[in-house]
GROMACS .gro file of C-alpha atoms in nm:
model
  305
    1MET     CA    1  10.090   7.277   8.433
    2THR     CA    2  10.288   7.158   8.699
    3ASP     CA    3  10.133   6.935   9.042
    4THR     CA    4  10.270   7.249   9.222
    5GLU     CA    5  10.013   7.452   9.056
    6LYS     CA    6   9.719   7.236   9.054
    7ASN     CA    7   9.747   7.283   9.401
    8LEU     CA    8   9.779   7.620   9.399
    9LEU     CA    9   9.430   7.586   9.206
   10LYS     CA   10   9.275   7.439   9.443
   11ILE     CA   11   9.368   7.589   9.704
   12ILE     CA   12   9.286   7.969   9.636
   13ALA     CA   13   8.975   7.889   9.373
   14ASP     CA   14   8.895   7.581   9.460
   15MET     CA   15   8.940   7.388   9.178
   16ASP     CA   16   9.020   7.018   9.095
   17GLY     CA   17   9.054   6.982   8.720
   18THR     CA   18   8.880   7.188   8.502
   19PRO     CA   19   8.604   7.395   8.645
   20LYS     CA   20   8.192   7.407   8.507
   21GLY     CA   21   8.126   7.769   8.347
   22ALA     CA   22   8.354   8.037   8.216
   23TYR     CA   23   8.694   8.047   8.326
   24ASN     CA   24   9.037   8.244   8.316
   25ILE     CA   25   9.314   8.099   8.415
   26ARG     CA   26   9.655   8.330   8.427
   27ALA     CA   27   9.978   8.131   8.526
   28ASN     CA   28  10.330   8.302   8.546
   29GLY     CA   29  10.260   8.609   8.380
   30ALA     CA   30  10.036   8.473   8.128
   31LEU     CA   31   9.743   8.252   7.957
   32GLU     CA   32   9.729   7.900   8.066
   33ALA     CA   33   9.329   7.852   7.983
   34ARG     CA   34   9.013   8.038   7.966
   35ALA     CA   35   8.666   7.935   7.831
   36THR     CA   36   8.342   8.129   7.822
   37THR     CA   37   7.909   8.075   7.786
   38ALA     CA   38   7.675   8.181   7.629
   39ASN     CA   39   7.641   8.461   7.884
   40ILE     CA   40   7.958   8.531   8.025
   41ASP     CA   41   8.241   8.667   7.821
   42ILE     CA   42   8.604   8.719   7.895
   43ARG     CA   43   8.855   8.910   7.648
   44THR     CA   44   9.235   8.970   7.645
   45LYS     CA   45   9.276   9.353   7.732
   46THR     CA   46   9.479   9.522   7.413
   47ASP     CA   47   9.593   9.854   7.599
   48LYS     CA   48   9.715   9.700   7.888
   49PRO     CA   49   9.821   9.330   8.062
   50GLY     CA   50   9.442   9.207   8.206
   51ILE     CA   51   9.085   9.066   8.067
   52ASP     CA   52   8.719   9.235   8.060
   53ILE     CA   53   8.461   8.976   8.180
   54ILE     CA   54   8.101   9.101   8.058
   55ILE     CA   55   7.864   8.932   8.202
   56LYS     CA   56   7.547   8.987   8.021
   57PRO     CA   57   7.185   9.140   8.185
   58ASP     CA   58   6.952   8.849   8.371
   59THR     CA   59   7.253   8.548   8.387
   60LYS     CA   60   7.136   8.337   8.634
   61GLY     CA   61   7.352   8.081   8.882
   62GLU     CA   62   7.657   8.101   8.648
   63THR     CA   63   8.009   8.145   8.818
   64VAL     CA   64   8.363   8.211   8.674
   65HIS     CA   65   8.687   8.133   8.788
   66ILE     CA   66   8.986   8.392   8.695
   67PRO     CA   67   9.281   8.288   8.959
   68VAL     CA   68   9.642   8.367   8.877
   69ILE     CA   69   9.927   8.142   9.026
   70ILE     CA   70  10.316   8.263   9.038
   71GLU     CA   71  10.567   7.941   9.057
   72ALA     CA   72  10.851   8.165   8.859
   73THR     CA   73  11.109   8.316   9.090
   74GLY     CA   74  11.162   8.723   9.007
   75LEU     CA   75  10.822   8.746   8.864
   76THR     CA   76  10.653   9.046   8.918
   77ASP     CA   77  10.290   9.009   8.788
   78LEU     CA   78  10.043   9.320   8.716
   79VAL     CA   79   9.711   9.304   8.554
   80TYR     CA   80   9.424   9.482   8.548
   81ASN     CA   81   9.084   9.344   8.530
   82ASP     CA   82   8.730   9.491   8.508
   83PHE     CA   83   8.383   9.353   8.570
   84TYR     CA   84   8.073   9.418   8.412
   85ILE     CA   85   7.810   9.295   8.562
   86GLY     CA   86   7.468   9.346   8.310
   87ASP     CA   87   7.158   9.445   8.483
   88ASN     CA   88   6.954   9.151   8.744
   89ALA     CA   89   7.250   8.930   8.677
   90GLU     CA   90   7.322   8.687   8.970
   91VAL     CA   91   7.692   8.571   8.949
   92THR     CA   92   7.989   8.434   9.149
   93ILE     CA   93   8.337   8.517   9.076
   94MET     CA   94   8.599   8.312   9.234
   95ALA     CA   95   8.898   8.490   9.190
   96GLY     CA   96   9.257   8.474   9.404
   97CYS     CA   97   9.582   8.429   9.377
   98GLY     CA   98   9.870   8.214   9.487
   99ILE     CA   99  10.203   8.211   9.528
  100HIS     CA  100  10.520   7.927   9.508
  101ASN     CA  101  10.787   8.105   9.570
  102CYS     CA  102  11.180   7.858   9.589
  103GLY     CA  103  11.393   8.124   9.532
  104SER     CA  104  11.567   8.420   9.643
  105ASP     CA  105  11.444   8.708   9.439
  106GLU     CA  106  11.011   8.827   9.556
  107SER     CA  107  10.758   8.737   9.350
  108ARG     CA  108  10.502   8.972   9.335
  109HIS     CA  109  10.168   9.016   9.238
  110ASP     CA  110   9.933   9.321   9.181
  111GLY     CA  111   9.571   9.344   9.080
  112ILE     CA  112   9.409   9.623   8.998
  113HIS     CA  113   9.008   9.482   8.980
  114THR     CA  114   8.716   9.719   8.912
  115PHE     CA  115   8.328   9.632   8.921
  116TYR     CA  116   8.031   9.792   8.768
  117VAL     CA  117   7.740   9.569   8.932
  118GLY     CA  118   7.423   9.653   8.700
  119LYS     CA  119   7.091   9.751   8.851
  120GLY     CA  120   6.913   9.465   9.059
  121ALA     CA  121   7.278   9.252   9.013
  122ARG     CA  122   7.370   9.015   9.290
  123VAL     CA  123   7.753   8.908   9.275
  124LYS     CA  124   7.898   8.714   9.521
  125TYR     CA  125   8.311   8.781   9.492
  126VAL     CA  126   8.560   8.528   9.638
  127GLU     CA  127   8.910   8.608   9.636
  128ARG     CA  128   9.172   8.387   9.857
  129HIS     CA  129   9.518   8.520   9.869
  130TYR     CA  130   9.848   8.208   9.950
  131GLY     CA  131  10.230   8.189   9.924
  132GLU     CA  132  10.454   7.929  10.026
  133GLY     CA  133  10.793   7.787   9.893
  134GLU     CA  134  11.083   7.727  10.087
  135GLY     CA  135  11.293   8.012   9.913
  136THR     CA  136  11.415   8.306  10.093
  137GLY     CA  137  11.272   8.504   9.838
  138GLY     CA  138  10.941   8.737   9.919
  139ARG     CA  139  10.575   8.647   9.794
  140ASN     CA  140  10.393   8.943   9.805
  141MET     CA  141  10.078   9.012   9.687
  142ASN     CA  142   9.908   9.417   9.682
  143PRO     CA  143   9.508   9.438   9.568
  144THR     CA  144   9.305   9.718   9.464
  145THR     CA  145   8.935   9.650   9.397
  146VAL     CA  146   8.679   9.961   9.280
  147VAL     CA  147   8.363   9.869   9.283
  148HIS     CA  148   8.029  10.064   9.129
  149ILE     CA  149   7.749   9.891   9.258
  150SER     CA  150   7.439  10.078   9.061
  151GLU     CA  151   7.051  10.107   9.182
  152ASN     CA  152   6.977   9.852   9.326
  153GLY     CA  153   7.298   9.654   9.287
  154TYR     CA  154   7.391   9.419   9.563
  155MET     CA  155   7.755   9.274   9.590
  156GLU     CA  156   7.901   9.063   9.909
  157MET     CA  157   8.295   9.052   9.861
  158GLU     CA  158   8.445   8.722  10.063
  159THR     CA  159   8.866   8.837  10.148
  160SER     CA  160   9.077   8.588  10.262
  161GLN     CA  161   9.474   8.600  10.302
  162ILE     CA  162   9.563   8.255  10.417
  163LYS     CA  163   9.893   8.223  10.497
  164GLY     CA  164  10.259   8.306  10.329
  165ILE     CA  165  10.208   8.622  10.210
  166ASP     CA  166  10.448   8.846  10.386
  167ASN     CA  167  10.370   9.227  10.268
  168THR     CA  168  10.074   9.320  10.135
  169TYR     CA  169   9.891   9.653  10.092
  170ARG     CA  170   9.503   9.563  10.040
  171LYS     CA  171   9.329   9.873   9.927
  172THR     CA  172   8.923   9.897   9.856
  173ARG     CA  173   8.698  10.199   9.745
  174ALA     CA  174   8.338  10.140   9.637
  175ALA     CA  175   8.007  10.394   9.557
  176VAL     CA  176   7.668  10.256   9.675
  177ALA     CA  177   7.391  10.404   9.469
  178ASP     CA  178   7.053  10.466   9.567
  179GLY     CA  179   6.885  10.106   9.737
  180GLY     CA  180   7.247   9.926   9.704
  181THR     CA  181   7.449   9.743   9.936
  182LEU     CA  182   7.817   9.603   9.956
  183ILE     CA  183   7.904   9.392  10.234
  184ILE     CA  184   8.267   9.320  10.265
  185LYS     CA  185   8.381   9.008  10.463
  186GLU     CA  186   8.748   9.027  10.555
  187LYS     CA  187   9.006   8.731  10.720
  188ILE     CA  188   9.377   8.750  10.735
  189MET     CA  189   9.624   8.588  10.905
  190THR     CA  190   9.958   8.673  10.930
  191HIS     CA  191  10.282   8.517  11.129
  192GLY     CA  192  10.668   8.557  11.101
  193GLU     CA  193  10.752   8.939  11.014
  194GLN     CA  194  10.496   8.976  10.770
  195ARG     CA  195  10.280   9.316  10.733
  196ALA     CA  196   9.948   9.407  10.620
  197ASP     CA  197   9.785   9.684  10.577
  198THR     CA  198   9.416   9.692  10.502
  199ASP     CA  199   9.223  10.028  10.333
  200PHE     CA  200   8.856  10.038  10.280
  201SER     CA  201   8.664  10.331  10.183
  202VAL     CA  202   8.281  10.330  10.089
  203ASP     CA  203   8.110  10.619   9.977
  204LEU     CA  204   7.730  10.611  10.044
  205ASN     CA  205   7.667  10.856   9.784
  206GLY     CA  206   7.251  10.691   9.666
  207LYS     CA  207   6.911  10.724   9.938
  208ASN     CA  208   6.918  10.401  10.109
  209SER     CA  209   7.206  10.271  10.055
  210ALA     CA  210   7.391  10.030  10.312
  211ALA     CA  211   7.780   9.912  10.360
  212ASN     CA  212   7.821   9.663  10.598
  213VAL     CA  213   8.230   9.652  10.627
  214ILE     CA  214   8.389   9.313  10.901
  215SER     CA  215   8.741   9.245  10.925
  216ARG     CA  216   8.857   8.930  11.155
  217SER     CA  217   9.223   8.866  11.165
  218VAL     CA  218   9.481   8.678  11.356
  219ALA     CA  219   9.859   8.753  11.453
  220LYS     CA  220  10.118   8.591  11.514
  221ASP     CA  221  10.541   8.576  11.598
  222SER     CA  222  10.672   8.935  11.529
  223SER     CA  223  10.415   9.033  11.235
  224GLU     CA  224  10.213   9.371  11.188
  225GLN     CA  225   9.865   9.454  11.108
  226HIS     CA  226   9.744   9.787  11.030
  227PHE     CA  227   9.389   9.843  10.959
  228LEU     CA  228   9.233  10.169  10.804
  229SER     CA  229   8.802  10.148  10.715
  230ASN     CA  230   8.615  10.485  10.623
  231ILE     CA  231   8.220  10.473  10.535
  232ASN     CA  232   8.097  10.775  10.428
  233GLY     CA  233   7.708  10.853  10.450
  234ASN     CA  234   7.618  11.097  10.174
  235ASN     CA  235   7.242  11.066  10.163
  236VAL     CA  236   7.017  10.860  10.360
  237CYS     CA  237   7.195  10.510  10.431
  238ASN     CA  238   7.300  10.295  10.692
  239GLY     CA  239   7.697  10.213  10.674
  240HIS     CA  240   7.823   9.958  10.977
  241THR     CA  241   8.227   9.919  11.012
  242GLU     CA  242   8.433   9.637  11.262
  243CYS     CA  243   8.778   9.524  11.352
  244ASP     CA  244   8.802   9.225  11.549
  245ALA     CA  245   9.168   9.086  11.567
  246ILE     CA  246   9.338   8.825  11.842
  247ILE     CA  247   9.691   8.936  11.914
  248MET     CA  248   9.970   8.661  11.977
  249ASP     CA  249  10.323   8.669  12.041
  250ASN     CA  250  10.526   8.997  11.982
  251ALA     CA  251  10.301   9.106  11.694
  252LYS     CA  252  10.153   9.467  11.628
  253VAL     CA  253   9.705   9.497  11.533
  254THR     CA  254   9.671   9.839  11.500
  255ALA     CA  255   9.311   9.944  11.407
  256SER     CA  256   9.133  10.288  11.289
  257PRO     CA  257   8.738  10.245  11.197
  258THR     CA  258   8.639  10.574  11.093
  259LEU     CA  259   8.302  10.740  10.994
  260GLY     CA  260   8.161  11.008  10.795
  261ALA     CA  261   7.839  11.147  10.834
  262ASN     CA  262   7.736  11.411  10.537
  263ASN     CA  263   7.356  11.380  10.575
  264ILE     CA  264   7.120  11.449  10.878
  265ASP     CA  265   6.935  11.070  10.824
  266ALA     CA  266   7.343  10.884  10.793
  267ALA     CA  267   7.321  10.611  11.043
  268LEU     CA  268   7.693  10.497  11.103
  269ILE     CA  269   7.857  10.276  11.344
  270HIS     CA  270   8.206  10.173  11.377
  271GLU     CA  271   8.336   9.876  11.658
  272ALA     CA  272   8.696   9.785  11.684
  273ALA     CA  273   8.808   9.516  11.947
  274ILE     CA  274   9.181   9.389  12.020
  275GLY     CA  275   9.314   9.099  12.246
  276LYS     CA  276   9.498   8.764  12.303
  277ILE     CA  277   9.238   8.462  12.347
  278ALA     CA  278   9.141   8.451  12.683
  279GLY     CA  279   9.332   8.121  12.914
  280ASP     CA  280   8.945   8.001  12.998
  281GLN     CA  281   8.909   7.934  12.647
  282ILE     CA  282   9.200   7.716  12.598
  283ILE     CA  283   9.191   7.554  12.925
  284LYS     CA  284   8.843   7.467  12.814
  285LEU     CA  285   8.936   7.284  12.561
  286MET     CA  286   9.222   7.097  12.718
  287THR     CA  287   9.061   6.959  12.956
  288LEU     CA  288   8.819   6.799  12.623
  289GLY     CA  289   9.183   6.633  12.572
  290LEU     CA  290   9.327   6.894  12.356
  291THR     CA  291   9.704   7.010  12.384
  292GLU     CA  292   9.756   7.392  12.451
  293GLN     CA  293   9.883   7.431  12.102
  294GLN     CA  294   9.598   7.279  11.902
  295ALA     CA  295   9.342   7.424  12.175
  296GLU     CA  296   9.504   7.802  11.972
  297GLU     CA  297   9.446   7.623  11.683
  298GLU     CA  298   9.115   7.552  11.713
  299ILE     CA  299   8.980   7.898  11.852
  300ILE     CA  300   9.182   8.079  11.550
  301ASN     CA  301   8.959   7.860  11.299
  302GLY     CA  302   8.648   7.919  11.460
  303PHE     CA  303   8.714   8.283  11.480
  304LEU     CA  304   8.789   8.311  11.126
  305LYS     CA  305   8.537   8.085  10.980
   0.00000   0.00000   0.00000
């Protein structure tokens, strides 16, 4: 593995050397390394590219890493990863994709991840996207996430687009059963001529199910961001969707949070706010010795934290 690939793994998956526990590293469209544990099995699909991750019921405190890295220019990588989380398991899943493109052709990763969260299971899923390289070729990613949460299951998704991704379409579909909960926390940064589209749709089908979808983003230069979120309350449930964006320079941002109440006891809320950095915030930090650029960076880092 090259130094560039090692650096990508550190950025997207907090991997500094070989991680503990189960892992599957995909590099340039092929398996690079894999390890399993007594409670977590990883199997290569036989009908299409991708893997099955099987987590036994009652597994506690384990982490599985499944990063994807691309250093080859002109490579289009497509994977289908399915996660089967057993009843009452408690696990953390570290995913993400890093692209280093120094060529003139597009490098692209499309990942379709489907989660089956068992009864009473608790899952934390962390996904980071990052691009770099001096080439003119695109660094593009299109993640699709499908979530099925069983009775009293819980899933928390932390998804981040750190920087360097030219075009992305981020699609999430989820269905939540009785007593289940889905938390989504999205953070996106775009700059230059980049474009990011987010499309969330959550069906709260179960009694006392809940969802909280929060997106925070910063759009710089001439980049574009489009946020679409829809929560359908089909039972006694609680749903909340929120989009907060900082717009800078000549960027464009649209936000369309929508709600659908299909039950008299569905309690749903949506919020959206788009605006520039307040001048008094910058002035306050500049009085502490920061330059205007440093003040902007501090505000953005705090906003996306």
